[in-house]
GROMACS .gro file of C-alpha atoms in nm:
model
  270
    1UNK     CA    1  12.153  11.980  10.695
    2UNK     CA    2  11.912  11.700  10.786
    3UNK     CA    3  11.652  11.955  10.895
    4UNK     CA    4  11.684  12.141  10.564
    5UNK     CA    5  11.640  11.814  10.374
    6UNK     CA    6  11.322  11.732  10.566
    7UNK     CA    7  11.178  12.077  10.490
    8UNK     CA    8  11.266  12.036  10.121
    9UNK     CA    9  11.111  11.693  10.091
   10UNK     CA   10  10.792  11.798  10.268
   11UNK     CA   11  10.759  12.097  10.035
   12UNK     CA   12  10.818  11.873   9.734
   13UNK     CA   13  10.554  11.626   9.850
   14UNK     CA   14  10.300  11.903   9.902
   15UNK     CA   15  10.370  12.049   9.556
   16UNK     CA   16  10.323  11.705   9.398
   17UNK     CA   17   9.994  11.666   9.584
   18UNK     CA   18   9.866  12.008   9.477
   19UNK     CA   19   9.963  11.952   9.113
   20UNK     CA   20   9.762  11.630   9.104
   21UNK     CA   21   9.454  11.747   9.292
   22UNK     CA   22   9.117  11.769   9.125
   23UNK     CA   23   9.126  11.988   8.816
   24UNK     CA   24   8.855  12.231   8.710
   25UNK     CA   25   8.796  12.023   8.400
   26UNK     CA   26   8.511  11.774   8.394
   27UNK     CA   27   8.443  11.483   8.165
   28UNK     CA   28   8.283  11.623   7.850
   29UNK     CA   29   8.282  11.322   7.617
   30UNK     CA   30   7.947  11.172   7.523
   31UNK     CA   31   8.110  10.829   7.507
   32UNK     CA   32   8.054  10.751   7.874
   33UNK     CA   33   7.760  10.659   8.092
   34UNK     CA   34   7.761  10.870   8.409
   35UNK     CA   35   7.644  10.679   8.716
   36UNK     CA   36   7.623  10.783   9.082
   37UNK     CA   37   7.699  10.516   9.340
   38UNK     CA   38   7.701  10.537   9.719
   39UNK     CA   39   7.952  10.347   9.927
   40UNK     CA   40   7.827  10.230  10.263
   41UNK     CA   41   8.181  10.129  10.354
   42UNK     CA   42   8.338  10.471  10.295
   43UNK     CA   43   8.014  10.665  10.345
   44UNK     CA   44   8.084  10.855  10.026
   45UNK     CA   45   7.902  10.929   9.702
   46UNK     CA   46   8.109  10.853   9.392
   47UNK     CA   47   8.058  10.924   9.023
   48UNK     CA   48   8.144  10.658   8.766
   49UNK     CA   49   8.231  10.732   8.405
   50UNK     CA   50   8.171  10.405   8.223
   51UNK     CA   51   8.305  10.373   7.870
   52UNK     CA   52   8.190  10.081   7.657
   53UNK     CA   53   8.409   9.982   7.360
   54UNK     CA   54   8.274  10.022   7.003
   55UNK     CA   55   8.169   9.660   6.955
   56UNK     CA   56   7.994   9.625   7.293
   57UNK     CA   57   7.640   9.705   7.176
   58UNK     CA   58   7.650   9.490   6.862
   59UNK     CA   59   7.797   9.177   7.013
   60UNK     CA   60   7.743   8.933   7.298
   61UNK     CA   61   8.112   8.927   7.390
   62UNK     CA   62   8.246   8.981   7.740
   63UNK     CA   63   8.510   9.250   7.793
   64UNK     CA   64   8.791   9.310   8.042
   65UNK     CA   65   8.756   9.610   8.272
   66UNK     CA   66   9.007   9.884   8.352
   67UNK     CA   67   8.937  10.078   8.672
   68UNK     CA   68   9.079  10.431   8.636
   69UNK     CA   69   9.144  10.638   8.948
   70UNK     CA   70   9.107  11.017   8.927
   71UNK     CA   71   8.844  10.953   8.663
   72UNK     CA   72   8.743  11.317   8.626
   73UNK     CA   73   9.066  11.424   8.459
   74UNK     CA   74   9.212  11.098   8.330
   75UNK     CA   75   8.932  10.891   8.180
   76UNK     CA   76   8.906  11.091   7.856
   77UNK     CA   77   9.278  11.054   7.798
   78UNK     CA   78   9.257  10.679   7.856
   79UNK     CA   79   8.967  10.657   7.611
   80UNK     CA   80   9.159  10.853   7.347
   81UNK     CA   81   9.462  10.629   7.386
   82UNK     CA   82   9.252  10.313   7.373
   83UNK     CA   83   9.075  10.422   7.054
   84UNK     CA   84   9.403  10.516   6.888
   85UNK     CA   85   9.537  10.161   6.919
   86UNK     CA   86   9.419   9.899   6.671
   87UNK     CA   87   9.623   9.607   6.799
   88UNK     CA   88   9.476   9.570   7.147
   89UNK     CA   89   9.179   9.393   7.298
   90UNK     CA   90   8.873   9.611   7.351
   91UNK     CA   91   8.794   9.680   7.713
   92UNK     CA   92   8.552   9.863   7.939
   93UNK     CA   93   8.682  10.167   8.128
   94UNK     CA   94   8.539  10.268   8.464
   95UNK     CA   95   8.659  10.610   8.577
   96UNK     CA   96   8.606  10.679   8.947
   97UNK     CA   97   8.536  11.033   9.068
   98UNK     CA   98   8.357  11.208   9.354
   99UNK     CA   99   8.008  11.351   9.360
  100UNK     CA  100   8.118  11.615   9.612
  101UNK     CA  101   8.462  11.733   9.718
  102UNK     CA  102   8.761  11.537   9.596
  103UNK     CA  103   8.880  11.290   9.860
  104UNK     CA  104   9.182  11.134   9.685
  105UNK     CA  105   9.403  11.242   9.977
  106UNK     CA  106   9.190  11.022  10.203
  107UNK     CA  107   9.113  10.731   9.971
  108UNK     CA  108   9.452  10.675   9.808
  109UNK     CA  109   9.676  10.691  10.117
  110UNK     CA  110   9.744  10.389  10.341
  111UNK     CA  111   9.842  10.576  10.660
  112UNK     CA  112   9.772  10.904  10.834
  113UNK     CA  113  10.029  11.182  10.788
  114UNK     CA  114   9.991  11.512  10.972
  115UNK     CA  115  10.062  11.722  10.663
  116UNK     CA  116   9.763  11.554  10.495
  117UNK     CA  117   9.489  11.589  10.755
  118UNK     CA  118   9.234  11.363  10.583
  119UNK     CA  119   9.476  11.083  10.495
  120UNK     CA  120   9.481  10.712  10.575
  121UNK     CA  121   9.164  10.573  10.415
  122UNK     CA  122   9.310  10.336  10.153
  123UNK     CA  123   9.193  10.017  10.323
  124UNK     CA  124   8.832  10.134  10.329
  125UNK     CA  125   8.852  10.251   9.967
  126UNK     CA  126   8.997   9.914   9.864
  127UNK     CA  127   8.708   9.739  10.039
  128UNK     CA  128   8.465   9.966   9.852
  129UNK     CA  129   8.620   9.860   9.521
  130UNK     CA  130   8.622   9.493   9.618
  131UNK     CA  131   8.279   9.450   9.774
  132UNK     CA  132   8.066   9.729   9.628
  133UNK     CA  133   8.196   9.873   9.302
  134UNK     CA  134   8.334   9.569   9.121
  135UNK     CA  135   8.026   9.353   9.200
  136UNK     CA  136   7.808   9.637   9.068
  137UNK     CA  137   8.000   9.652   8.740
  138UNK     CA  138   8.001   9.272   8.710
  139UNK     CA  139   7.623   9.266   8.757
  140UNK     CA  140   7.542   9.539   8.507
  141UNK     CA  141   7.792   9.485   8.225
  142UNK     CA  142   7.933   9.190   8.030
  143UNK     CA  143   8.264   9.144   8.203
  144UNK     CA  144   8.541   8.904   8.104
  145UNK     CA  145   8.633   8.769   8.447
  146UNK     CA  146   8.888   8.529   8.297
  147UNK     CA  147   9.103   8.818   8.175
  148UNK     CA  148   9.085   8.990   8.510
  149UNK     CA  149   9.046   9.352   8.616
  150UNK     CA  150   9.313   9.619   8.571
  151UNK     CA  151   9.375   9.904   8.817
  152UNK     CA  152   9.531  10.225   8.684
  153UNK     CA  153   9.650  10.505   8.911
  154UNK     CA  154   9.882  10.806   8.892
  155UNK     CA  155  10.074  10.986   9.170
  156UNK     CA  156   9.873  10.927   9.490
  157UNK     CA  157   9.663  10.698   9.271
  158UNK     CA  158   9.984  10.513   9.189
  159UNK     CA  159  10.052  10.484   9.562
  160UNK     CA  160   9.709  10.328   9.604
  161UNK     CA  161   9.770  10.091   9.312
  162UNK     CA  162  10.093   9.979   9.482
  163UNK     CA  163   9.903   9.927   9.806
  164UNK     CA  164   9.650   9.714   9.616
  165UNK     CA  165   9.931   9.519   9.448
  166UNK     CA  166  10.063   9.411   9.787
  167UNK     CA  167   9.714   9.285   9.876
  168UNK     CA  168   9.703   9.074   9.559
  169UNK     CA  169   9.778   8.731   9.702
  170UNK     CA  170   9.503   8.764   9.962
  171UNK     CA  171   9.258   8.894   9.699
  172UNK     CA  172   9.364   8.752   9.361
  173UNK     CA  173   9.024   8.808   9.199
  174UNK     CA  174   8.998   9.181   9.268
  175UNK     CA  175   9.266   9.296   9.022
  176UNK     CA  176   9.488   9.096   8.790
  177UNK     CA  177   9.689   9.380   8.636
  178UNK     CA  178   9.828   9.705   8.777
  179UNK     CA  179   9.929  10.022   8.590
  180UNK     CA  180  10.128  10.229   8.839
  181UNK     CA  181  10.218  10.573   8.706
  182UNK     CA  182  10.461  10.804   8.886
  183UNK     CA  183  10.361  10.655   9.223
  184UNK     CA  184  10.404  10.857   9.542
  185UNK     CA  185  10.634  10.598   9.695
  186UNK     CA  186  10.778  10.867   9.922
  187UNK     CA  187  10.463  10.843  10.131
  188UNK     CA  188  10.527  10.785  10.502
  189UNK     CA  189  10.905  10.765  10.460
  190UNK     CA  190  10.885  10.502  10.188
  191UNK     CA  191  10.623  10.284  10.355
  192UNK     CA  192  10.571  10.074  10.042
  193UNK     CA  193  10.931   9.956  10.054
  194UNK     CA  194  10.875   9.822  10.405
  195UNK     CA  195  10.540   9.673  10.304
  196UNK     CA  196  10.700   9.494  10.010
  197UNK     CA  197  10.974   9.361  10.239
  198UNK     CA  198  10.710   9.212  10.468
  199UNK     CA  199  10.523   9.073  10.168
  200UNK     CA  200  10.839   8.901  10.041
  201UNK     CA  201  10.895   8.731  10.375
  202UNK     CA  202  10.557   8.562  10.349
  203UNK     CA  203  10.527   8.505   9.972
  204UNK     CA  204  10.736   8.353   9.696
  205UNK     CA  205  10.482   8.416   9.418
  206UNK     CA  206  10.300   8.719   9.282
  207UNK     CA  207  10.088   8.605   8.989
  208UNK     CA  208  10.014   8.937   8.825
  209UNK     CA  209  10.121   9.181   8.555
  210UNK     CA  210  10.244   9.531   8.635
  211UNK     CA  211  10.365   9.836   8.446
  212UNK     CA  212  10.541  10.098   8.658
  213UNK     CA  213  10.657  10.429   8.511
  214UNK     CA  214  10.803  10.764   8.607
  215UNK     CA  215  10.898  11.072   8.404
  216UNK     CA  216  11.255  11.155   8.311
  217UNK     CA  217  11.194  11.521   8.405
  218UNK     CA  218  11.055  11.447   8.751
  219UNK     CA  219  11.232  11.539   9.072
  220UNK     CA  220  11.533  11.327   9.168
  221UNK     CA  221  11.365  11.196   9.482
  222UNK     CA  222  11.065  11.069   9.280
  223UNK     CA  223  11.296  10.875   9.048
  224UNK     CA  224  11.504  10.750   9.340
  225UNK     CA  225  11.205  10.584   9.504
  226UNK     CA  226  11.104  10.439   9.165
  227UNK     CA  227  11.449  10.284   9.114
  228UNK     CA  228  11.465  10.155   9.471
  229UNK     CA  229  11.123   9.990   9.443
  230UNK     CA  230  11.216   9.842   9.105
  231UNK     CA  231  11.541   9.693   9.234
  232UNK     CA  232  11.380   9.560   9.549
  233UNK     CA  233  11.077   9.404   9.379
  234UNK     CA  234  11.272   9.243   9.095
  235UNK     CA  235  11.531   9.097   9.335
  236UNK     CA  236  11.260   8.868   9.479
  237UNK     CA  237  11.209   8.673   9.154
  238UNK     CA  238  10.843   8.623   9.240
  239UNK     CA  239  10.686   8.330   9.059
  240UNK     CA  240  10.419   8.443   8.814
  241UNK     CA  241  10.516   8.810   8.808
  242UNK     CA  242  10.534   8.985   8.471
  243UNK     CA  243  10.663   9.339   8.499
  244UNK     CA  244  10.785   9.639   8.309
  245UNK     CA  245  10.952   9.942   8.466
  246UNK     CA  246  11.011  10.246   8.247
  247UNK     CA  247  11.144  10.599   8.278
  248UNK     CA  248  10.953  10.794   8.012
  249UNK     CA  249  11.183  11.029   7.815
  250UNK     CA  250  11.111  11.402   7.824
  251UNK     CA  251  10.811  11.346   8.053
  252UNK     CA  252  10.719  11.541   8.364
  253UNK     CA  253  10.491  11.425   8.645
  254UNK     CA  254  10.166  11.496   8.459
  255UNK     CA  255  10.293  11.373   8.120
  256UNK     CA  256  10.328  11.020   8.258
  257UNK     CA  257   9.949  10.979   8.239
  258UNK     CA  258   9.960  11.007   7.859
  259UNK     CA  259  10.137  10.684   7.768
  260UNK     CA  260   9.948  10.453   7.528
  261UNK     CA  261  10.217  10.188   7.575
  262UNK     CA  262  10.064  10.087   7.908
  263UNK     CA  263   9.745   9.979   7.729
  264UNK     CA  264   9.940   9.787   7.467
  265UNK     CA  265  10.133   9.613   7.743
  266UNK     CA  266   9.816   9.496   7.921
  267UNK     CA  267   9.576   9.443   7.630
  268UNK     CA  268   9.796   9.343   7.336
  269UNK     CA  269   9.623   9.094   7.106
  270UNK     CA  270   9.796   8.760   7.122
   0.00000   0.00000   0.00000
């Protein structure tokens, strides 16, 4: 029985990975600047889709920045949701994609797993964001550093966002807010649960804001890890933590990406 369960879970994980791999669609909106950037840390060429809010050009204001993983097939949806909401702060969106082959399996995963032969590069990708990408954006756009950056990731991107969250206290100025959508918390036998346990033993505060979601129609094991992480994290009563956990009704794994509420939660006008 245990062997059958392992086979089932491995098949489920692979299906989730395949369903969230790079789509054939590319960004078609004319609302973004397309910029190529090379990372010396990762030794990879990335493509950035930079969206500037409507009032950017005609004002001298600074704007918060949302960093969107899987930018090729998510940034347009984030733009549409942002423009449909009138009660939120305007913000810059930076979608992150690849100039060549998609390497999300490598960049978004914190450890090597044999079923994912290119996995385990999350630390290097995080360092790229911290020391190369974010300084580039800060130097070339009017960024509201007081508001803080937001990281948004789905599936393996949600796994990476959780990894980044647990680096927050050592790097509080990299990201201030985290949107974690249908995260692959099953990775490496629930590694993030162990990582959060270690984090809690060394920290009593976590001064950040997070929104974590999963779809009602997702597989039981996906929702189980979501509920376990929710219970474990909230039991710590971290000082400074503002959080929302939500199971989205009638939503499957892909549907979770289309949730304007996450933007309202982060950018609501006071």
